[in-house]
């Protein structure tokens, strides 16, 4: 196992062996394959895993390669793009601003924004758009898209250009298509509106706010919101790969939409984030938010599955907060139990990473006795 700050206990080491699934290579069911065989079967170069148990990061481990072209081994310090898992961390920063009294998450967003205003808000004279709605995808914004990213070295749009659909952004403007709180529609653009509200209010760059308010307090020392990725960190970053596990023209895409898709991190760092949420909800920590404010992240707003930042859903007999990530050449998943202090983060550097993530998460859930319904066998 690669060097890690999270060395497993003897009990956890035995569970890792179960999850690894070291079994006969001639059995073709995915649940009978070892993790290296699972990666090969799905043409995914590498995967990093972190497991949370009893309100602690129990262990991290990595398999495969960070770069199929060079053969660079994936380690527990390898940086992956978190993609949309970026969003709940950004939401935590906005909740911090609300906790500090800088704005209210149920306040009209146009009374918070200074450098730009959301046109036609409130839509049709209805309820005004608020930060809570923007961060739960219930604001009535109709973009519904993820961001495609830009090749390194290409011109990058500002937040204002992203919101108004101006070059070099190739996407339409971010605009309302329905009254707020009448339907749920995933909106990366809404997250960018909230990013602008946060930076307008605090008067500091988003990267600095995230470092000072979220990453540093939680101890996420292997994480950055810098876009493009600083040159000194490129050597430790996983490369993007396509559905066949091959490298593509660029090593990865750049995402100026920092709050929506811009985090580079490790599974271990994201697991620290999961632990801080769980410990705060249990009244055992307050590194970023107090317990009352943190509950907003796991309390659905009433339309659609989202709370502030996270999907919250019942699986089996348990309630979980979760978010997936899907960038060009990267797939990832974060899940945590709302009350019981367990969860997992799984990150891959391949477009075909979802089956790998689903299988590993299923193994973790079975090994650790999560209250999840069993996933049907594919064999």
mmCIF file of C-alpha atoms in Angstrom:
data_model
loop_
_atom_site.group_PDB
_atom_site.id
_atom_site.type_symbol
_atom_site.label_atom_id
_atom_site.label_comp_id
_atom_site.label_asym_id
_atom_site.label_seq_id
_atom_site.Cartn_x
_atom_site.Cartn_y
_atom_site.Cartn_z
ATOM 1 C CA UNK A 1 0.000 0.000 0.000
ATOM 2 C CA UNK A 2 1.271 3.464 -0.853
ATOM 3 C CA UNK A 3 2.438 5.724 1.961
ATOM 4 C CA UNK A 4 -0.535 7.372 3.659
ATOM 5 C CA UNK A 5 -1.297 9.536 6.685
ATOM 6 C CA UNK A 6 -4.199 7.129 7.346
ATOM 7 C CA UNK A 7 -2.626 3.809 8.269
ATOM 8 C CA UNK A 8 -5.301 1.169 8.882
ATOM 9 C CA UNK A 9 -5.648 -0.743 12.121
ATOM 10 C CA UNK A 10 -5.407 -4.546 12.033
ATOM 11 C CA UNK A 11 -9.207 -4.771 11.873
ATOM 12 C CA UNK A 12 -9.414 -2.341 8.973
ATOM 13 C CA UNK A 13 -6.506 -4.068 7.193
ATOM 14 C CA UNK A 14 -8.500 -7.303 7.185
ATOM 15 C CA UNK A 15 -11.492 -5.464 5.745
ATOM 16 C CA UNK A 16 -9.319 -3.948 3.009
ATOM 17 C CA UNK A 17 -8.414 -7.467 1.895
ATOM 18 C CA UNK A 18 -12.126 -8.287 1.602
ATOM 19 C CA UNK A 19 -12.771 -5.128 -0.418
ATOM 20 C CA UNK A 20 -9.784 -5.777 -2.670
ATOM 21 C CA UNK A 21 -11.421 -9.059 -3.667
ATOM 22 C CA UNK A 22 -8.293 -11.089 -4.352
ATOM 23 C CA UNK A 23 -9.951 -14.019 -6.085
ATOM 24 C CA UNK A 24 -9.596 -16.253 -9.097
ATOM 25 C CA UNK A 25 -9.028 -14.223 -12.306
ATOM 26 C CA UNK A 26 -11.109 -16.648 -14.386
ATOM 27 C CA UNK A 27 -14.357 -15.612 -12.666
ATOM 28 C CA UNK A 28 -15.965 -12.869 -14.719
ATOM 29 C CA UNK A 29 -18.536 -11.378 -12.350
ATOM 30 C CA UNK A 30 -17.395 -7.915 -11.267
ATOM 31 C CA UNK A 31 -17.831 -8.796 -7.590
ATOM 32 C CA UNK A 32 -15.369 -11.689 -8.053
ATOM 33 C CA UNK A 33 -12.589 -9.560 -9.537
ATOM 34 C CA UNK A 34 -9.735 -8.015 -7.604
ATOM 35 C CA UNK A 35 -9.638 -4.226 -7.813
ATOM 36 C CA UNK A 36 -6.736 -4.264 -10.322
ATOM 37 C CA UNK A 37 -8.772 -6.717 -12.423
ATOM 38 C CA UNK A 38 -11.848 -4.507 -12.011
ATOM 39 C CA UNK A 39 -9.871 -1.526 -13.341
ATOM 40 C CA UNK A 40 -8.608 -3.568 -16.268
ATOM 41 C CA UNK A 41 -12.083 -4.963 -17.009
ATOM 42 C CA UNK A 42 -13.552 -1.439 -17.170
ATOM 43 C CA UNK A 43 -10.519 0.181 -18.850
ATOM 44 C CA UNK A 44 -9.961 2.650 -16.023
ATOM 45 C CA UNK A 45 -6.300 3.417 -15.270
ATOM 46 C CA UNK A 46 -6.481 4.259 -11.571
ATOM 47 C CA UNK A 47 -8.666 4.647 -8.488
ATOM 48 C CA UNK A 48 -8.212 6.165 -5.053
ATOM 49 C CA UNK A 49 -10.414 5.190 -2.098
ATOM 50 C CA UNK A 50 -10.949 6.612 1.385
ATOM 51 C CA UNK A 51 -13.208 4.981 3.968
ATOM 52 C CA UNK A 52 -14.793 6.764 6.912
ATOM 53 C CA UNK A 53 -15.768 4.694 9.946
ATOM 54 C CA UNK A 54 -16.817 5.742 13.457
ATOM 55 C CA UNK A 55 -16.431 9.446 12.636
ATOM 56 C CA UNK A 56 -12.796 9.039 11.529
ATOM 57 C CA UNK A 57 -10.911 8.493 8.273
ATOM 58 C CA UNK A 58 -10.189 4.799 8.727
ATOM 59 C CA UNK A 59 -7.905 4.309 5.739
ATOM 60 C CA UNK A 60 -6.985 5.337 2.218
ATOM 61 C CA UNK A 61 -5.584 3.225 -0.586
ATOM 62 C CA UNK A 62 -4.838 3.576 -4.297
ATOM 63 C CA UNK A 63 -4.658 1.125 -7.182
ATOM 64 C CA UNK A 64 -3.472 1.430 -10.787
ATOM 65 C CA UNK A 65 -1.740 4.326 -12.474
ATOM 66 C CA UNK A 66 -2.205 8.081 -12.445
ATOM 67 C CA UNK A 67 -1.044 8.352 -16.068
ATOM 68 C CA UNK A 68 -1.419 5.468 -18.514
ATOM 69 C CA UNK A 69 1.079 7.029 -20.899
ATOM 70 C CA UNK A 70 3.987 7.332 -18.438
ATOM 71 C CA UNK A 71 2.939 4.526 -16.108
ATOM 72 C CA UNK A 72 3.141 6.819 -13.070
ATOM 73 C CA UNK A 73 1.691 4.947 -10.098
ATOM 74 C CA UNK A 74 -1.424 6.290 -8.403
ATOM 75 C CA UNK A 75 -0.742 7.035 -4.727
ATOM 76 C CA UNK A 76 -2.795 8.371 -1.853
ATOM 77 C CA UNK A 77 -1.316 11.803 -2.579
ATOM 78 C CA UNK A 78 -2.345 11.787 -6.267
ATOM 79 C CA UNK A 79 -4.602 14.747 -7.070
ATOM 80 C CA UNK A 80 -7.877 14.107 -8.888
ATOM 81 C CA UNK A 81 -10.464 16.524 -10.179
ATOM 82 C CA UNK A 82 -13.415 16.427 -7.781
ATOM 83 C CA UNK A 83 -15.698 17.775 -10.525
ATOM 84 C CA UNK A 84 -19.152 18.500 -9.073
ATOM 85 C CA UNK A 85 -18.149 17.282 -5.609
ATOM 86 C CA UNK A 86 -16.675 20.774 -5.598
ATOM 87 C CA UNK A 87 -20.175 22.178 -5.058
ATOM 88 C CA UNK A 88 -20.868 21.081 -1.453
ATOM 89 C CA UNK A 89 -17.520 22.464 -0.288
ATOM 90 C CA UNK A 90 -18.386 25.768 -1.938
ATOM 91 C CA UNK A 91 -21.772 25.623 -0.228
ATOM 92 C CA UNK A 92 -20.032 25.230 3.122
ATOM 93 C CA UNK A 93 -18.169 28.496 2.506
ATOM 94 C CA UNK A 94 -21.414 30.336 1.730
ATOM 95 C CA UNK A 95 -22.953 28.912 4.906
ATOM 96 C CA UNK A 96 -19.893 30.193 6.776
ATOM 97 C CA UNK A 97 -20.581 33.672 5.400
ATOM 98 C CA UNK A 98 -24.184 33.386 6.579
ATOM 99 C CA UNK A 99 -23.054 32.219 10.002
ATOM 100 C CA UNK A 100 -20.811 35.284 10.200
ATOM 101 C CA UNK A 101 -23.823 37.478 9.423
ATOM 102 C CA UNK A 102 -22.580 38.660 6.023
ATOM 103 C CA UNK A 103 -25.849 37.644 4.338
ATOM 104 C CA UNK A 104 -28.783 35.312 4.945
ATOM 105 C CA UNK A 105 -29.229 32.178 2.843
ATOM 106 C CA UNK A 106 -32.919 33.093 2.459
ATOM 107 C CA UNK A 107 -32.140 36.641 1.299
ATOM 108 C CA UNK A 108 -32.915 37.958 -2.198
ATOM 109 C CA UNK A 109 -29.718 37.214 -4.157
ATOM 110 C CA UNK A 110 -29.904 40.564 -5.941
ATOM 111 C CA UNK A 111 -29.576 42.364 -2.607
ATOM 112 C CA UNK A 112 -26.298 40.476 -2.039
ATOM 113 C CA UNK A 113 -24.740 40.709 -5.519
ATOM 114 C CA UNK A 114 -22.768 43.869 -6.212
ATOM 115 C CA UNK A 115 -20.932 43.379 -9.539
ATOM 116 C CA UNK A 116 -23.840 41.781 -11.443
ATOM 117 C CA UNK A 117 -27.566 41.205 -11.059
ATOM 118 C CA UNK A 118 -29.673 38.168 -11.935
ATOM 119 C CA UNK A 119 -32.037 39.385 -14.706
ATOM 120 C CA UNK A 120 -35.790 38.962 -14.347
ATOM 121 C CA UNK A 121 -35.605 38.117 -10.671
ATOM 122 C CA UNK A 122 -38.010 37.455 -9.115
ATOM 123 C CA UNK A 123 -39.399 35.616 -12.144
ATOM 124 C CA UNK A 124 -42.849 36.851 -13.060
ATOM 125 C CA UNK A 125 -43.178 38.737 -9.787
ATOM 126 C CA UNK A 126 -42.934 35.528 -7.757
ATOM 127 C CA UNK A 127 -40.645 34.670 -4.832
ATOM 128 C CA UNK A 128 -37.115 36.082 -5.075
ATOM 129 C CA UNK A 129 -34.168 33.786 -5.770
ATOM 130 C CA UNK A 130 -32.043 33.124 -2.668
ATOM 131 C CA UNK A 131 -28.687 31.467 -1.910
ATOM 132 C CA UNK A 132 -30.523 28.456 -0.484
ATOM 133 C CA UNK A 133 -32.321 27.975 -3.809
ATOM 134 C CA UNK A 134 -29.153 28.439 -5.858
ATOM 135 C CA UNK A 135 -27.276 25.841 -3.804
ATOM 136 C CA UNK A 136 -30.160 23.324 -3.924
ATOM 137 C CA UNK A 137 -30.905 23.724 -7.662
ATOM 138 C CA UNK A 138 -34.424 25.041 -7.034
ATOM 139 C CA UNK A 139 -33.876 28.657 -8.133
ATOM 140 C CA UNK A 140 -35.636 28.376 -11.508
ATOM 141 C CA UNK A 141 -32.412 28.731 -13.487
ATOM 142 C CA UNK A 142 -32.638 26.695 -16.661
ATOM 143 C CA UNK A 143 -29.073 26.009 -17.760
ATOM 144 C CA UNK A 144 -29.038 22.470 -16.390
ATOM 145 C CA UNK A 145 -25.559 21.833 -17.742
ATOM 146 C CA UNK A 146 -22.218 20.752 -16.494
ATOM 147 C CA UNK A 147 -19.235 22.721 -17.676
ATOM 148 C CA UNK A 148 -17.076 21.220 -20.445
ATOM 149 C CA UNK A 149 -13.832 22.874 -19.356
ATOM 150 C CA UNK A 150 -11.020 24.322 -21.470
ATOM 151 C CA UNK A 151 -7.757 22.909 -22.723
ATOM 152 C CA UNK A 152 -4.732 24.202 -20.789
ATOM 153 C CA UNK A 153 -3.419 27.427 -22.307
ATOM 154 C CA UNK A 154 -6.739 28.432 -23.885
ATOM 155 C CA UNK A 155 -8.407 31.758 -22.911
ATOM 156 C CA UNK A 156 -10.631 31.428 -19.863
ATOM 157 C CA UNK A 157 -13.857 33.377 -19.260
ATOM 158 C CA UNK A 158 -14.460 35.422 -16.136
ATOM 159 C CA UNK A 159 -17.420 34.629 -13.886
ATOM 160 C CA UNK A 160 -19.328 37.540 -15.443
ATOM 161 C CA UNK A 161 -18.660 36.198 -18.953
ATOM 162 C CA UNK A 162 -19.827 32.741 -17.835
ATOM 163 C CA UNK A 163 -23.067 34.143 -16.411
ATOM 164 C CA UNK A 164 -23.813 36.275 -19.463
ATOM 165 C CA UNK A 165 -22.764 33.666 -22.031
ATOM 166 C CA UNK A 166 -20.013 35.852 -23.475
ATOM 167 C CA UNK A 167 -16.878 34.674 -25.285
ATOM 168 C CA UNK A 168 -14.695 32.792 -24.576
ATOM 169 C CA UNK A 169 -17.493 30.871 -22.818
ATOM 170 C CA UNK A 170 -19.217 28.631 -25.413
ATOM 171 C CA UNK A 171 -22.358 28.205 -23.304
ATOM 172 C CA UNK A 172 -25.614 30.177 -23.169
ATOM 173 C CA UNK A 173 -26.256 32.816 -20.540
ATOM 174 C CA UNK A 174 -27.457 31.738 -17.100
ATOM 175 C CA UNK A 175 -31.076 32.867 -16.886
ATOM 176 C CA UNK A 176 -34.348 32.010 -15.130
ATOM 177 C CA UNK A 177 -36.853 29.872 -17.018
ATOM 178 C CA UNK A 178 -39.464 29.413 -14.258
ATOM 179 C CA UNK A 179 -40.421 30.861 -10.871
ATOM 180 C CA UNK A 180 -38.198 29.794 -7.999
ATOM 181 C CA UNK A 181 -39.101 26.705 -5.939
ATOM 182 C CA UNK A 182 -41.545 25.349 -8.520
ATOM 183 C CA UNK A 183 -39.262 22.607 -9.834
ATOM 184 C CA UNK A 184 -35.826 21.077 -9.380
ATOM 185 C CA UNK A 185 -33.271 21.431 -12.198
ATOM 186 C CA UNK A 186 -29.548 20.899 -11.735
ATOM 187 C CA UNK A 187 -27.808 24.198 -12.413
ATOM 188 C CA UNK A 188 -24.063 24.670 -12.497
ATOM 189 C CA UNK A 189 -24.803 28.263 -13.459
ATOM 190 C CA UNK A 190 -26.671 28.775 -10.205
ATOM 191 C CA UNK A 191 -23.581 27.714 -8.274
ATOM 192 C CA UNK A 192 -21.585 30.333 -10.182
ATOM 193 C CA UNK A 193 -24.138 33.016 -9.263
ATOM 194 C CA UNK A 194 -23.635 32.061 -5.621
ATOM 195 C CA UNK A 195 -19.846 32.089 -6.058
ATOM 196 C CA UNK A 196 -20.106 35.667 -7.277
ATOM 197 C CA UNK A 197 -22.358 36.615 -4.352
ATOM 198 C CA UNK A 198 -19.779 35.191 -1.950
ATOM 199 C CA UNK A 199 -16.793 36.969 -3.490
ATOM 200 C CA UNK A 200 -18.730 40.225 -3.853
ATOM 201 C CA UNK A 201 -19.594 40.099 -0.150
ATOM 202 C CA UNK A 202 -16.268 38.969 1.274
ATOM 203 C CA UNK A 203 -14.152 41.039 -1.116
ATOM 204 C CA UNK A 204 -11.550 38.301 -1.613
ATOM 205 C CA UNK A 205 -10.782 35.801 -4.403
ATOM 206 C CA UNK A 206 -12.808 32.593 -4.239
ATOM 207 C CA UNK A 207 -9.612 30.511 -4.044
ATOM 208 C CA UNK A 208 -8.504 32.391 -0.927
ATOM 209 C CA UNK A 209 -11.919 32.186 0.729
ATOM 210 C CA UNK A 210 -12.000 28.418 0.245
ATOM 211 C CA UNK A 211 -8.470 28.013 1.593
ATOM 212 C CA UNK A 212 -9.067 30.166 4.676
ATOM 213 C CA UNK A 213 -12.607 29.083 5.523
ATOM 214 C CA UNK A 214 -12.829 25.417 4.491
ATOM 215 C CA UNK A 215 -9.671 23.661 3.288
ATOM 216 C CA UNK A 216 -7.215 24.856 5.938
ATOM 217 C CA UNK A 217 -9.531 24.504 8.981
ATOM 218 C CA UNK A 218 -10.473 20.943 8.008
ATOM 219 C CA UNK A 219 -6.854 20.035 7.282
ATOM 220 C CA UNK A 220 -7.313 19.451 3.554
ATOM 221 C CA UNK A 221 -3.641 20.077 2.812
ATOM 222 C CA UNK A 222 -3.647 18.231 -0.544
ATOM 223 C CA UNK A 223 -6.415 20.328 -2.096
ATOM 224 C CA UNK A 224 -6.594 23.487 -4.197
ATOM 225 C CA UNK A 225 -9.147 25.546 -6.097
ATOM 226 C CA UNK A 226 -6.470 27.103 -8.296
ATOM 227 C CA UNK A 227 -7.456 26.973 -11.971
ATOM 228 C CA UNK A 228 -5.310 26.313 -13.959
ATOM 229 C CA UNK A 229 -3.520 23.895 -11.646
ATOM 230 C CA UNK A 230 -0.225 25.493 -10.501
ATOM 231 C CA UNK A 231 2.805 24.106 -12.317
ATOM 232 C CA UNK A 232 4.388 22.826 -9.100
ATOM 233 C CA UNK A 233 1.363 20.566 -8.498
ATOM 234 C CA UNK A 234 1.087 19.132 -12.006
ATOM 235 C CA UNK A 235 3.595 16.363 -11.355
ATOM 236 C CA UNK A 236 1.352 14.896 -8.640
ATOM 237 C CA UNK A 237 -1.899 15.118 -10.599
ATOM 238 C CA UNK A 238 -3.741 12.263 -12.272
ATOM 239 C CA UNK A 239 -4.222 12.593 -16.011
ATOM 240 C CA UNK A 240 -7.640 12.376 -17.675
ATOM 241 C CA UNK A 241 -8.414 9.225 -19.692
ATOM 242 C CA UNK A 242 -11.176 8.293 -22.116
ATOM 243 C CA UNK A 243 -13.577 5.304 -22.104
ATOM 244 C CA UNK A 244 -10.837 2.979 -23.344
ATOM 245 C CA UNK A 245 -8.403 4.065 -20.647
ATOM 246 C CA UNK A 246 -6.206 6.005 -23.083
ATOM 247 C CA UNK A 247 -4.803 9.475 -22.551
ATOM 248 C CA UNK A 248 -6.333 12.253 -24.625
ATOM 249 C CA UNK A 249 -4.973 15.342 -26.334
ATOM 250 C CA UNK A 250 -4.755 17.422 -23.167
ATOM 251 C CA UNK A 251 -3.699 16.100 -19.750
ATOM 252 C CA UNK A 252 -6.960 17.476 -18.298
ATOM 253 C CA UNK A 253 -9.361 20.371 -18.731
ATOM 254 C CA UNK A 254 -9.248 23.668 -16.865
ATOM 255 C CA UNK A 255 -12.401 24.828 -15.053
ATOM 256 C CA UNK A 256 -12.675 28.562 -14.344
ATOM 257 C CA UNK A 257 -16.105 27.738 -12.832
ATOM 258 C CA UNK A 258 -14.355 27.195 -9.518
ATOM 259 C CA UNK A 259 -17.354 26.709 -7.189
ATOM 260 C CA UNK A 260 -19.056 24.337 -9.610
ATOM 261 C CA UNK A 261 -16.165 22.186 -10.833
ATOM 262 C CA UNK A 262 -12.756 23.587 -9.866
ATOM 263 C CA UNK A 263 -11.431 21.519 -6.943
ATOM 264 C CA UNK A 264 -8.322 19.355 -7.231
ATOM 265 C CA UNK A 265 -8.063 17.031 -4.231
ATOM 266 C CA UNK A 266 -7.471 13.509 -2.921
ATOM 267 C CA UNK A 267 -9.918 10.927 -1.559
ATOM 268 C CA UNK A 268 -8.299 11.310 1.852
ATOM 269 C CA UNK A 269 -8.877 15.055 1.918
ATOM 270 C CA UNK A 270 -12.506 14.685 0.837
ATOM 271 C CA UNK A 271 -12.956 12.054 3.550
ATOM 272 C CA UNK A 272 -11.829 14.676 6.091
ATOM 273 C CA UNK A 273 -14.629 16.857 4.731
ATOM 274 C CA UNK A 274 -17.135 14.019 5.251
ATOM 275 C CA UNK A 275 -15.889 13.513 8.812
ATOM 276 C CA UNK A 276 -16.195 17.206 9.647
ATOM 277 C CA UNK A 277 -19.809 17.244 8.460
ATOM 278 C CA UNK A 278 -20.655 14.154 10.480
ATOM 279 C CA UNK A 279 -18.838 15.285 13.616
ATOM 280 C CA UNK A 280 -20.448 18.733 13.463
ATOM 281 C CA UNK A 281 -23.920 17.230 13.032
ATOM 282 C CA UNK A 282 -23.216 15.045 16.075
ATOM 283 C CA UNK A 283 -22.133 18.061 18.137
ATOM 284 C CA UNK A 284 -18.505 16.900 18.252
ATOM 285 C CA UNK A 285 -16.798 19.575 16.118
ATOM 286 C CA UNK A 286 -17.188 23.097 14.786
ATOM 287 C CA UNK A 287 -14.068 23.700 12.697
ATOM 288 C CA UNK A 288 -16.080 25.528 9.996
ATOM 289 C CA UNK A 289 -19.770 25.623 10.922
ATOM 290 C CA UNK A 290 -21.802 25.210 14.073
ATOM 291 C CA UNK A 291 -24.289 22.360 14.367
ATOM 292 C CA UNK A 292 -27.345 24.467 13.547
ATOM 293 C CA UNK A 293 -25.823 25.923 10.374
ATOM 294 C CA UNK A 294 -24.460 22.537 9.268
ATOM 295 C CA UNK A 295 -27.953 21.030 9.330
ATOM 296 C CA UNK A 296 -28.742 23.079 6.206
ATOM 297 C CA UNK A 297 -26.388 20.776 4.268
ATOM 298 C CA UNK A 298 -28.439 17.676 5.085
ATOM 299 C CA UNK A 299 -31.979 19.115 5.185
ATOM 300 C CA UNK A 300 -33.746 18.924 1.784
ATOM 301 C CA UNK A 301 -35.358 22.229 0.835
ATOM 302 C CA UNK A 302 -38.660 20.608 -0.128
ATOM 303 C CA UNK A 303 -38.451 20.550 -3.933
ATOM 304 C CA UNK A 304 -36.207 17.871 -5.430
ATOM 305 C CA UNK A 305 -33.564 15.802 -3.626
ATOM 306 C CA UNK A 306 -31.090 18.542 -2.687
ATOM 307 C CA UNK A 307 -30.279 20.232 0.583
ATOM 308 C CA UNK A 308 -27.728 23.071 0.538
ATOM 309 C CA UNK A 309 -24.928 21.421 -1.441
ATOM 310 C CA UNK A 310 -25.822 17.739 -1.130
ATOM 311 C CA UNK A 311 -28.359 15.242 -2.372
ATOM 312 C CA UNK A 312 -29.959 13.691 0.714
ATOM 313 C CA UNK A 313 -31.671 10.355 0.247
ATOM 314 C CA UNK A 314 -32.908 7.276 2.088
ATOM 315 C CA UNK A 315 -31.173 4.054 1.114
ATOM 316 C CA UNK A 316 -32.361 0.939 2.886
ATOM 317 C CA UNK A 317 -32.986 2.114 6.435
ATOM 318 C CA UNK A 318 -30.341 4.858 6.393
ATOM 319 C CA UNK A 319 -30.218 8.512 5.393
ATOM 320 C CA UNK A 320 -27.170 9.623 3.415
ATOM 321 C CA UNK A 321 -25.710 12.814 2.015
ATOM 322 C CA UNK A 322 -23.879 12.383 -1.260
ATOM 323 C CA UNK A 323 -22.603 13.952 -4.451
ATOM 324 C CA UNK A 324 -20.978 12.581 -7.582
ATOM 325 C CA UNK A 325 -18.429 14.186 -9.854
ATOM 326 C CA UNK A 326 -18.141 14.003 -13.636
ATOM 327 C CA UNK A 327 -15.437 16.023 -15.406
ATOM 328 C CA UNK A 328 -13.681 15.319 -18.691
ATOM 329 C CA UNK A 329 -11.695 12.150 -17.977
ATOM 330 C CA UNK A 330 -12.568 11.962 -14.257
ATOM 331 C CA UNK A 331 -15.380 10.311 -12.260
ATOM 332 C CA UNK A 332 -15.851 10.437 -8.494
ATOM 333 C CA UNK A 333 -18.356 9.763 -5.722
ATOM 334 C CA UNK A 334 -18.706 10.931 -2.095
ATOM 335 C CA UNK A 335 -21.213 9.470 0.364
ATOM 336 C CA UNK A 336 -21.702 9.774 4.116
ATOM 337 C CA UNK A 337 -24.316 8.603 6.586
ATOM 338 C CA UNK A 338 -26.132 11.537 8.184
ATOM 339 C CA UNK A 339 -25.999 10.118 11.718
ATOM 340 C CA UNK A 340 -23.787 7.029 11.964
ATOM 341 C CA UNK A 341 -20.343 8.374 11.107
ATOM 342 C CA UNK A 342 -19.431 6.198 8.148
ATOM 343 C CA UNK A 343 -18.964 6.803 4.433
ATOM 344 C CA UNK A 344 -16.547 6.662 1.523
ATOM 345 C CA UNK A 345 -14.901 8.688 -1.226
ATOM 346 C CA UNK A 346 -13.905 7.021 -4.494
ATOM 347 C CA UNK A 347 -12.092 8.887 -7.284
ATOM 348 C CA UNK A 348 -11.032 7.667 -10.729
ATOM 349 C CA UNK A 349 -9.115 9.093 -13.674
ATOM 350 C CA UNK A 350 -11.175 7.525 -16.456
ATOM 351 C CA UNK A 351 -14.404 8.283 -18.289
ATOM 352 C CA UNK A 352 -15.574 4.732 -17.583
ATOM 353 C CA UNK A 353 -15.096 5.075 -13.837
ATOM 354 C CA UNK A 354 -18.731 4.736 -12.744
ATOM 355 C CA UNK A 355 -18.919 0.905 -12.739
ATOM 356 C CA UNK A 356 -15.676 0.781 -10.775
ATOM 357 C CA UNK A 357 -17.037 3.273 -8.254
ATOM 358 C CA UNK A 358 -20.344 1.405 -7.889
ATOM 359 C CA UNK A 359 -18.638 -1.939 -7.309
ATOM 360 C CA UNK A 360 -16.111 -0.626 -4.772
ATOM 361 C CA UNK A 361 -18.771 1.304 -2.871
ATOM 362 C CA UNK A 362 -20.924 -1.813 -2.747
ATOM 363 C CA UNK A 363 -18.030 -3.834 -1.341
ATOM 364 C CA UNK A 364 -17.327 -1.192 1.302
ATOM 365 C CA UNK A 365 -20.986 -1.075 2.308
ATOM 366 C CA UNK A 366 -21.159 -4.871 2.681
ATOM 367 C CA UNK A 367 -17.852 -5.163 4.508
ATOM 368 C CA UNK A 368 -18.655 -2.408 6.991
ATOM 369 C CA UNK A 369 -22.319 -3.303 7.440
ATOM 370 C CA UNK A 370 -23.876 -0.112 6.135
ATOM 371 C CA UNK A 371 -27.672 0.052 6.165
ATOM 372 C CA UNK A 372 -27.914 0.032 2.379
ATOM 373 C CA UNK A 373 -30.051 -2.262 0.231
ATOM 374 C CA UNK A 374 -27.979 -4.924 -1.469
ATOM 375 C CA UNK A 375 -27.077 -4.254 -5.078
ATOM 376 C CA UNK A 376 -28.172 -7.066 -7.449
ATOM 377 C CA UNK A 377 -25.356 -9.247 -8.732
ATOM 378 C CA UNK A 378 -24.407 -8.782 -12.382
ATOM 379 C CA UNK A 379 -23.467 -12.413 -12.784
#
